[in-house]
Amino acid sequence: MNGKNIIASEYVDANEKSLHAINPATGVAIDGDFFKANEKLVNDALTSATEAFQLYRSVNKDLKAAFLNTIADEIAAITDELVKRASAESGLPMARLQGEVGRTTGQLRLFANLIAEGSWVDATIETAQPERQPLPKPDIRRMMIPIGPVVVFGASNFPLAFSVAGGDTASALASGCPVVVKAHPAHYGTSALVAAAILNAVEKTKMPKGVFSMLYDDGYEIGAALVKHPQTKAVTFTGSFKGGMALVKLADEREQPIPVFAEMGSINPIVFLPQALQHQAAELAKKYAASITLGAGQFCTNPGLMMAIESAELTTFKKTLSEAIAAIPSATMLTGGIAHNYNKLAAEVINDDKATILGISTLKDKDLQNQSQALVAEISAADFIAHPKFREEIFGPYSLLVVAKNLTELEAVISSLDGQLTATLMAGADELKDYKSLVNKLTDKTGRLILNGVPTGVEVCAAMQHGGPFPATNDSRFTSVGSAAIYRFVRPLAYQDWQQELLPDELKDGNPLNIYRTVNLKLTKVDE
């Protein structure tokens, strides 16, 4: 495999440093040479994307939909090769990655259907009222339009669904924006395969040259150059708080600041109310042991914090959870860096006298590298509130149980939390009515409030909200999953007193998707 930087629908050798993907379980380099980009290629990619934007923004919605569907077809056609490569580069099991291929193609088709249907542009028409007094009313028509080239940073924990052809790329292309991807260094080969599939779709559907490009890097230089480039109009990122905020800072320092949509992680609190534990303490412990360790805990929705009021049923929950965690074997983490950070932070919890260890999973194979042993610890509510470090995310198969003495202390724990992607309530059938204050506190902290489920698993649909108050994301008004993700890459434009034949089709009279609003104002004073 020879992975060269993909610029303007052509493979271009940067003649720079050769890069290699690493198998995280063995530490051995995987076949394939990939080439580090430089600032010239950054400029070439964004110049080409800007030129493509002038054409792509006006491509008929049915042709855009066909483009996205063709990308999905091209990815589906290489599923076996793609899954094998992604598993070798990530340590993730092939069954999980086969599901991720389905999610990737599924969300591409979701956006294809969205743009073919067309109402997402929110076309709104207010017709003229020339006889209105004291001033005539003009004809005003408003709709969403794309903003320009979008830079997408591939994610480490989803080699497919949040990377080269993931939700960010799909939603940006659906909006009418070209995309430049910075491939994640953990999966160069996977990225190359998906990028080739996209380029095949570009050619088959005759999309403008430059509508998609991809660059390789093993550090921060190229990513920073992409964010700072004057032709970049928006950036998406899924990863750490430190990484996300570094990109936000770079974007804010530009001569023309641009939006960065950074999803930066979460500890996803779970509240076990008394009736839930009374009725199913052991069952809940087993369910959450599975959720905590799913994918080696490398989900942004991993249940990293559990809360409950002390009780006999909680003792049963803890005993069963400890046994379940101990029975789960260790797993390979995505990269050496992620494994090192997880094991370092887990050791700090183990050695902290304020925390009590409830369970540690078994080490499966000492010969494998970058293994993570699941860890569940317990702490008192008072210590949790007093020591902010326990509220920080530990990315991996880890969760902390906070035990409160009463409801007041439990609510104080919730009040101490930062913004979250998810919050979950485990409650009895008629229990929630007695906890309105607690529910309200959780509502203020999260983007998605779950009842009697687990946070791992994010449905790709129109109603999904994957984004929460800071620092879970830097802008909680938007989602990175589901069809509403398209609104990150558009802005409203109003046309005033334009002739019918000059208007976009979405704003012409008779379009059944238009939303007609007639506002008859009786002005009593003319503003100066």
C-alpha atoms as one frame of an Amber mdcrd trajectory, in Angstrom:
protein
   0.000   0.000   0.000   1.436   3.342  -1.077  -0.459   6.167   0.583   0.280
   9.517  -0.948  -1.490  12.723  -0.127  -4.697  13.104  -2.089  -4.969  16.559
  -3.583  -7.558  17.693  -6.107  -8.522  14.109  -6.964  -4.939  13.106  -7.774
  -2.299  11.224  -5.762   0.570  13.599  -5.080   3.843  12.614  -3.427   4.940
  15.272  -0.944   8.526  13.963  -1.159   8.629  14.250   2.594   8.995  11.912
   5.560   7.734   8.341   5.081   5.179   7.280   7.715   4.012   3.824   8.804
   0.961   2.518  10.642   1.640   0.465  13.792  -0.202  -2.617  15.040  -1.004
  -1.602  18.652  -1.062  -5.189  19.932   2.411  -6.068  18.657   4.091  -2.693
  18.187   5.171  -3.800  14.709   4.904  -1.534  11.656   2.275  -2.593   9.119
   3.061  -2.764   5.414   2.552   0.479   3.545   4.408   3.765   3.119   2.589
   7.038   3.715   4.019  10.457   3.118   3.978  13.433   5.433   2.353  16.500
   3.868   3.824  19.994   3.839   2.395  23.509   3.778   2.469  23.628  -0.023
   0.108  20.663  -0.146  -2.108  22.307   2.479  -2.368  25.348   0.237  -2.951
  23.210  -2.860  -5.739  21.274  -1.135  -7.589  24.344   0.117  -7.116  26.306
  -3.095  -8.569  23.379  -5.008 -11.408  23.033  -2.481 -12.231  26.730  -2.818
 -12.379  26.439  -6.596 -14.548  23.332  -6.304 -16.894  25.141  -3.924 -17.945
  27.614  -6.608 -19.299  24.682  -8.622 -20.280  22.170  -5.947 -22.450  24.605
  -3.978 -24.797  24.796  -6.980 -24.862  21.103  -7.900 -28.434  19.820  -8.068
 -29.551  18.198  -4.813 -30.342  14.898  -6.534 -26.819  14.746  -7.968 -25.352
  15.471  -4.523 -27.488  12.672  -3.107 -26.239  10.322  -5.823 -22.659  11.304
  -4.922 -23.146  10.385  -1.253 -24.881   7.130  -2.143 -22.036   6.256  -4.503
 -19.475   6.875  -1.730 -21.468   4.448   0.425 -21.501   1.880  -2.404 -17.749
   2.190  -2.942 -17.022   1.707   0.774 -19.388  -1.264   1.018 -17.606  -2.883
  -1.938 -14.274  -2.990  -0.037 -15.692  -4.047   3.334 -13.525  -7.154   3.791
 -10.233  -5.413   2.951 -11.223  -2.345   4.951 -12.173  -4.276   8.087  -8.944
  -6.310   8.062  -6.796  -3.211   7.717  -8.727  -1.248  10.341  -8.485  -4.131
  12.813  -4.723  -4.400  12.301  -4.274  -0.656  12.845  -6.663  -0.203  15.789
  -6.739  -3.482  17.709 -10.540  -3.421  17.447 -12.305  -6.727  16.710 -13.482
  -7.257  13.140 -17.108  -7.744  14.207 -17.112  -4.265  15.747 -15.547  -2.801
  12.600 -18.039  -4.530  10.317 -20.735  -2.754  12.286 -18.829   0.480  11.894
 -18.748   0.043   8.111 -22.527  -0.281   8.239 -22.825   2.844  10.346 -20.539
   4.760   7.979 -22.468   3.809   4.857 -25.765   4.228   6.674 -25.101   7.820
   7.671 -23.941   8.646   4.137 -27.299   7.354   2.873 -29.106   9.242   5.636
 -27.637  12.516   4.395 -28.325  11.544   0.780 -31.999  11.120   1.663 -31.979
  14.374   3.630 -30.691  16.515   0.779 -32.868  14.762  -1.823 -35.952  15.560
   0.282 -34.779  19.162   0.580 -36.665  20.736   3.475 -33.492  21.006   5.611
 -32.643  24.318   3.883 -35.481  25.858   5.929 -36.768  27.929   3.007 -38.993
  30.700   4.347 -40.946  33.163   2.220 -42.630  36.395   3.210 -44.329  37.966
   0.218 -44.483  41.676  -0.412 -47.279  43.906   0.891 -46.946  47.020  -1.264
 -50.110  48.614   0.182 -49.052  48.261   3.827 -49.016  51.494   5.812 -47.125
  53.493   6.860 -44.439  51.617   4.855 -44.756  48.940   2.171 -43.350  45.533
   3.039 -40.676  44.064   0.684 -40.611  40.484  -0.578 -38.093  38.602   1.610
 -37.060  34.962   1.173 -34.581  33.159   3.400 -32.741  29.812   3.232 -29.597
  28.062   4.411 -26.502  28.103   2.184 -23.103  26.342   2.533 -20.166  28.266
   3.990 -17.156  26.799   2.102 -14.280  24.319   2.580 -14.402  22.280   5.797
 -11.366  20.677   7.466 -12.116  17.328   9.138  -9.762  15.756  11.693 -10.038
  11.964  11.744 -10.768  10.386  15.131  -8.705   7.665  16.795 -11.536   5.661
  18.382 -13.688   5.356  15.244 -11.426   4.579  12.263 -14.455   4.727   9.945
 -17.585   6.348  11.398 -15.809   9.493  12.690 -12.969   9.663  10.218 -12.377
  10.040   6.477 -15.951   9.331   5.343 -17.569   9.667   8.757 -20.400  11.852
   9.916 -18.441  15.106   9.667 -17.463  14.483   6.045 -20.918  13.203   5.114
 -22.735  16.182   6.621 -20.289  18.726   5.167 -20.564  17.262   1.658 -24.347
  17.119   2.028 -24.448  20.831   2.884 -22.539  21.718  -0.281 -19.102  22.188
   1.299 -15.904  20.554  -0.021 -13.872  18.616   2.552 -10.165  18.390   3.355
  -9.380  15.539   5.772  -6.315  15.208   7.973  -5.957  11.455   8.334  -5.465
  10.220  11.880  -1.927   8.842  12.396  -3.301   5.720  14.100  -4.825   4.396
  10.866  -3.083   5.582   7.735  -3.982   2.503   5.666  -7.645   2.551   6.625
  -7.783   6.219   5.681  -6.139   5.547   2.315  -8.691   2.869   1.430 -11.657
   5.078   2.314 -10.190   8.102   0.532  -9.763   6.044  -2.635 -13.413   5.007
  -2.388 -14.478   8.658  -2.146 -12.347   9.578  -5.161 -13.938   6.770  -7.150
 -17.327   8.264  -6.298 -16.122  11.738  -7.307 -15.133  10.390 -10.703 -18.237
   8.245 -11.244 -20.646  11.077 -10.393 -18.558  13.765 -12.111 -18.258  15.969
  -9.037 -15.917  19.001  -9.233 -12.196  18.330  -8.940 -11.079  19.281  -5.433
 -14.357  18.510  -3.643 -12.388  16.045  -1.494  -8.727  15.938  -0.432  -6.752
  14.166   2.301  -3.360  14.793   3.909  -1.118  12.713   6.191   0.805  13.928
   9.209   2.331  12.395  12.341   2.226  15.520  14.512   0.516  18.884  14.813
   2.140  21.010  12.098  -0.190  20.148   9.212  -3.298  20.279  11.368  -2.380
  23.758  12.559  -1.689  24.895   8.991  -5.101  23.616   7.868  -6.905  25.505
  10.631  -4.993  28.724   9.990  -5.350  28.660   6.213  -7.481  31.652   5.108
  -9.628  29.525   2.803 -10.747  27.141   5.576 -14.271  28.064   6.685 -14.942
  25.499   9.452 -13.189  22.699  11.358 -14.449  19.507  13.009 -12.618  17.518
  15.671 -13.327  14.508  17.898 -10.766  13.826  20.597  -9.234  15.178  23.776
 -10.046  18.426  25.542  -6.469  19.612  25.106  -6.488  18.917  21.367  -9.891
  20.433  20.785  -9.163  23.636  22.661  -5.828  24.039  20.855  -7.750  24.089
  17.553 -10.351  26.499  18.942  -7.547  28.845  20.015  -5.904  28.693  16.578
  -9.209  29.461  14.876  -9.918  32.398  17.190  -6.486  33.894  16.480  -7.047
  34.049  12.722  -7.623  37.401  11.035 -11.087  36.032  10.229 -12.099  33.646
  13.040 -13.963  30.504  11.992 -16.099  27.968  13.865 -14.470  24.847  15.288
 -16.880  22.085  16.242 -14.921  20.140  18.847 -16.308  17.084  20.621 -13.902
  16.707  23.529 -15.115  13.884  25.714 -17.264  13.318  28.754 -17.553  11.161
  31.869 -21.270  10.517  31.202 -22.726  10.295  34.720 -25.160   7.538  35.699
 -27.531   8.051  38.638 -28.951   4.910  40.239 -32.114   5.852  42.108 -33.238
   3.663  45.050 -36.081   1.765  43.337 -33.862   0.763  40.416 -31.353  -0.818
  42.793 -34.078  -2.419  44.888 -35.520  -4.223  41.895 -32.434  -5.151  39.863
 -29.123  -4.399  41.593 -27.295  -7.457  40.244 -28.681  -7.100  36.711 -27.653
  -3.443  36.564 -24.143  -4.288  37.757 -23.691  -6.805  34.933 -25.141  -4.402
  32.367 -22.782  -1.627  33.377 -19.734  -3.881  33.583 -20.345  -4.661  29.896
 -20.881  -0.992  28.997 -17.747   0.187  30.862 -15.537  -2.325  29.046 -17.144
  -2.172  25.589 -14.436  -1.455  23.001 -11.855  -1.242  25.815 -13.822   1.723
  27.146 -12.728   3.859  24.205 -16.046   5.564  23.583 -16.787   9.223  24.171
 -20.000   7.996  25.841 -18.297   5.513  28.165 -20.024   5.495  31.615 -17.124
   6.952  33.564 -19.100   8.047  36.627 -21.775   6.254  38.638 -23.697   7.751
  41.562 -26.025   6.327  44.206 -27.191   6.779  47.782 -25.759   4.231  50.221
 -28.046   1.254  50.878 -28.057  -2.515  51.255 -29.011  -2.817  47.575 -25.992
  -0.720  46.621 -23.797  -3.212  48.476 -25.239  -5.991  46.289 -24.594  -3.862
  43.197 -20.963  -3.291  44.173 -20.316  -6.979  44.889 -21.746  -8.096  41.538
 -19.969  -5.303  39.652 -16.643  -6.272  41.221 -17.080  -9.896  40.168 -18.174
  -8.987  36.645 -15.254  -6.613  36.063 -12.733  -9.165  37.390 -14.020 -11.744
  34.892 -13.493  -9.506  31.860 -10.090  -9.951  30.157  -7.853  -7.037  29.239
  -8.078  -5.546  25.750  -5.768  -3.865  23.261  -6.089  -0.101  23.205  -6.040
   1.979  20.041  -2.512   3.365  20.314   0.519   3.218  22.542  -0.103   6.788
  23.635  -3.697   6.090  24.661  -2.672   2.944  26.546   0.158   4.752  28.341
  -2.126   7.580  29.428  -4.864   5.211  30.607  -2.521   3.028  32.637  -0.851
   6.076  34.170  -4.165   7.610  35.285  -5.541   4.259  36.457  -2.438   3.754
  38.614  -2.974   7.186  40.184  -6.498   6.166  41.219  -5.281   2.831  42.588
  -2.641   4.596  44.689  -4.960   7.338  45.978  -6.093   6.697  49.553  -9.408
   8.471  48.919 -10.465   5.813  46.408 -11.342   2.173  47.125 -10.846  -0.354
  44.337 -13.974  -2.380  43.565 -12.684  -4.438  40.655  -9.818  -4.897  38.204
 -10.026  -7.105  35.121  -7.539  -9.881  34.383  -4.508  -9.459  32.099  -5.242
 -11.688  29.091  -1.843 -11.986  27.454   1.372 -10.559  28.904   3.077 -10.800
  25.518   0.688  -8.295  23.897   1.420  -4.586  24.039  -0.856  -1.688  24.986
  -3.225  -3.740  27.117  -5.777  -2.119  29.391  -7.222  -3.725  32.496 -10.670
  -2.457  33.377 -10.865  -0.616  36.686 -13.831   0.369  38.847 -13.266   2.387
  42.022 -15.413   3.898  44.769 -15.226   7.270  46.496 -17.369   9.190  48.950
 -19.443  12.102  47.707 -17.582  14.477  50.018 -14.176  13.481  48.633 -15.436
  13.603  45.058 -16.702  17.157  45.504 -13.541  18.264  47.307 -11.072  16.918
  44.725 -11.724  18.042  41.105  -9.248  15.555  39.625 -11.836  12.787  40.099
 -14.158  14.629  37.700 -11.661  14.415  34.828 -12.138  11.861  32.052  -9.962
   8.740  32.084 -10.270   7.489  28.507 -10.560   3.730  28.699 -12.401   0.956
  30.611 -12.747   2.901  33.850 -15.611   4.076  36.022 -15.867   5.683  39.445
 -18.766   5.012  41.823 -19.632   7.994  44.025 -21.558   7.058  47.161 -23.734
   9.753  48.752 -25.222   9.690  52.223 -28.524  11.236  51.150 -30.353  12.994
  48.320 -28.930  16.409  49.228 -25.390  15.104  48.918 -26.254  13.331  45.654
 -27.559  16.575  44.151 -24.417  18.362  45.317 -22.327  15.831  43.377 -24.356
  16.552  40.235 -23.971  20.291  40.747 -20.182  19.881  40.877 -20.052  18.343
  37.394 -19.045  20.045  34.153 -20.963  19.674  30.892 -21.503  16.148  29.552
 -22.448  14.435  26.314 -24.870  12.168  28.165 -26.436  11.696  31.575 -28.413
   8.611  32.548 -31.082   7.927  35.160 -31.797   4.393  36.301 -35.172   4.619
  38.011 -38.255   2.660  39.002 -41.494   3.050  37.060 -43.068   5.629  39.397
 -39.918   7.044  40.968 -38.983  10.081  38.891 -41.812  12.269  40.148 -40.036
  12.409  43.512 -36.746  13.606  41.989 -37.694  16.649  39.909 -34.875  18.798
  41.274 -32.293  16.112  40.557 -33.604  15.660  36.995 -33.436  19.415  36.406
 -29.833  19.526  37.608 -28.899  16.720  35.215 -30.735  18.442  32.369 -28.543
  21.526  32.801 -25.392  19.399  32.502 -25.985  17.321  29.392 -26.901  17.120
  25.719 -28.710  13.767  25.949 -30.691  12.526  28.955 -31.156   8.733  29.009
 -33.684   6.796  31.066 -32.986   3.183  32.043 -30.365   2.480  29.401 -26.628
   2.724  28.876 -24.896   5.687  27.219 -22.691   3.612  24.895 -24.308   3.411
  21.486 -25.322   6.572  19.613 -28.239   6.196  17.205 -27.741   8.008  13.885
 -31.082   9.707  13.286 -32.792  13.073  12.946 -33.495  13.452  16.675 -30.010
  12.577  17.993 -28.053  15.178  19.957 -24.373  14.301  20.277 -22.965  17.402
  21.868 -23.324  18.951  25.290 -22.397  21.920  27.451 -18.710  22.848  27.728
 -16.312  21.093  28.017 -18.055  18.111  26.402 -18.208  20.273  23.286 -17.263
  23.875  22.662 -20.701  24.712  21.200 -23.657  22.819  22.652 -26.080  24.207
  20.037 -24.924  21.626  17.495 -24.660  17.853  17.130 -21.953  15.818  15.420
 -24.220  12.781  14.936 -27.515  12.598  13.050 -29.001  14.626  10.231 -29.003
  17.888  12.229 -25.178  17.812  11.987 -25.554  19.483   8.589 -26.398  22.815
  10.259 -22.790  23.246  11.397 -21.757  24.063   7.836 -24.438  26.465   6.641
 -25.550  30.020   7.267 -28.799  31.856   6.501 -29.109  34.145   3.490 -32.115
  36.353   2.759 -33.039  37.507  -0.764 -34.997  40.769  -0.893 -37.128  41.782
  -3.885 -35.572  39.310  -6.315 -37.292  38.226  -9.523 -38.662  34.672  -9.540
 -36.398  33.408 -12.314 -33.287  34.606 -10.457 -34.101  32.931  -7.150 -32.834
  29.511  -6.062 -35.399  26.803  -6.779 -36.037  26.373  -3.058 -37.319  29.955
  -2.794 -39.508  30.120  -5.878 -43.277  30.321  -5.560 -44.971  26.950  -5.730
 -42.179  24.907  -4.201 -44.050  22.515  -1.865 -41.188  22.491   0.644 -41.377
  26.203   1.351 -42.576  27.428   4.729 -44.809  30.424   4.157 -45.008  32.960
   6.947 -46.984  36.131   6.502 -46.426  38.715   9.188 -48.782  41.678   8.959
 -47.300  44.448  11.052 -49.183  47.648  11.771 -46.385  50.104  12.325 -47.169
  53.161  14.355 -43.725  54.685  14.149 -40.977  54.783  11.554 -37.540  54.062
  13.036 -34.954  56.600  12.026
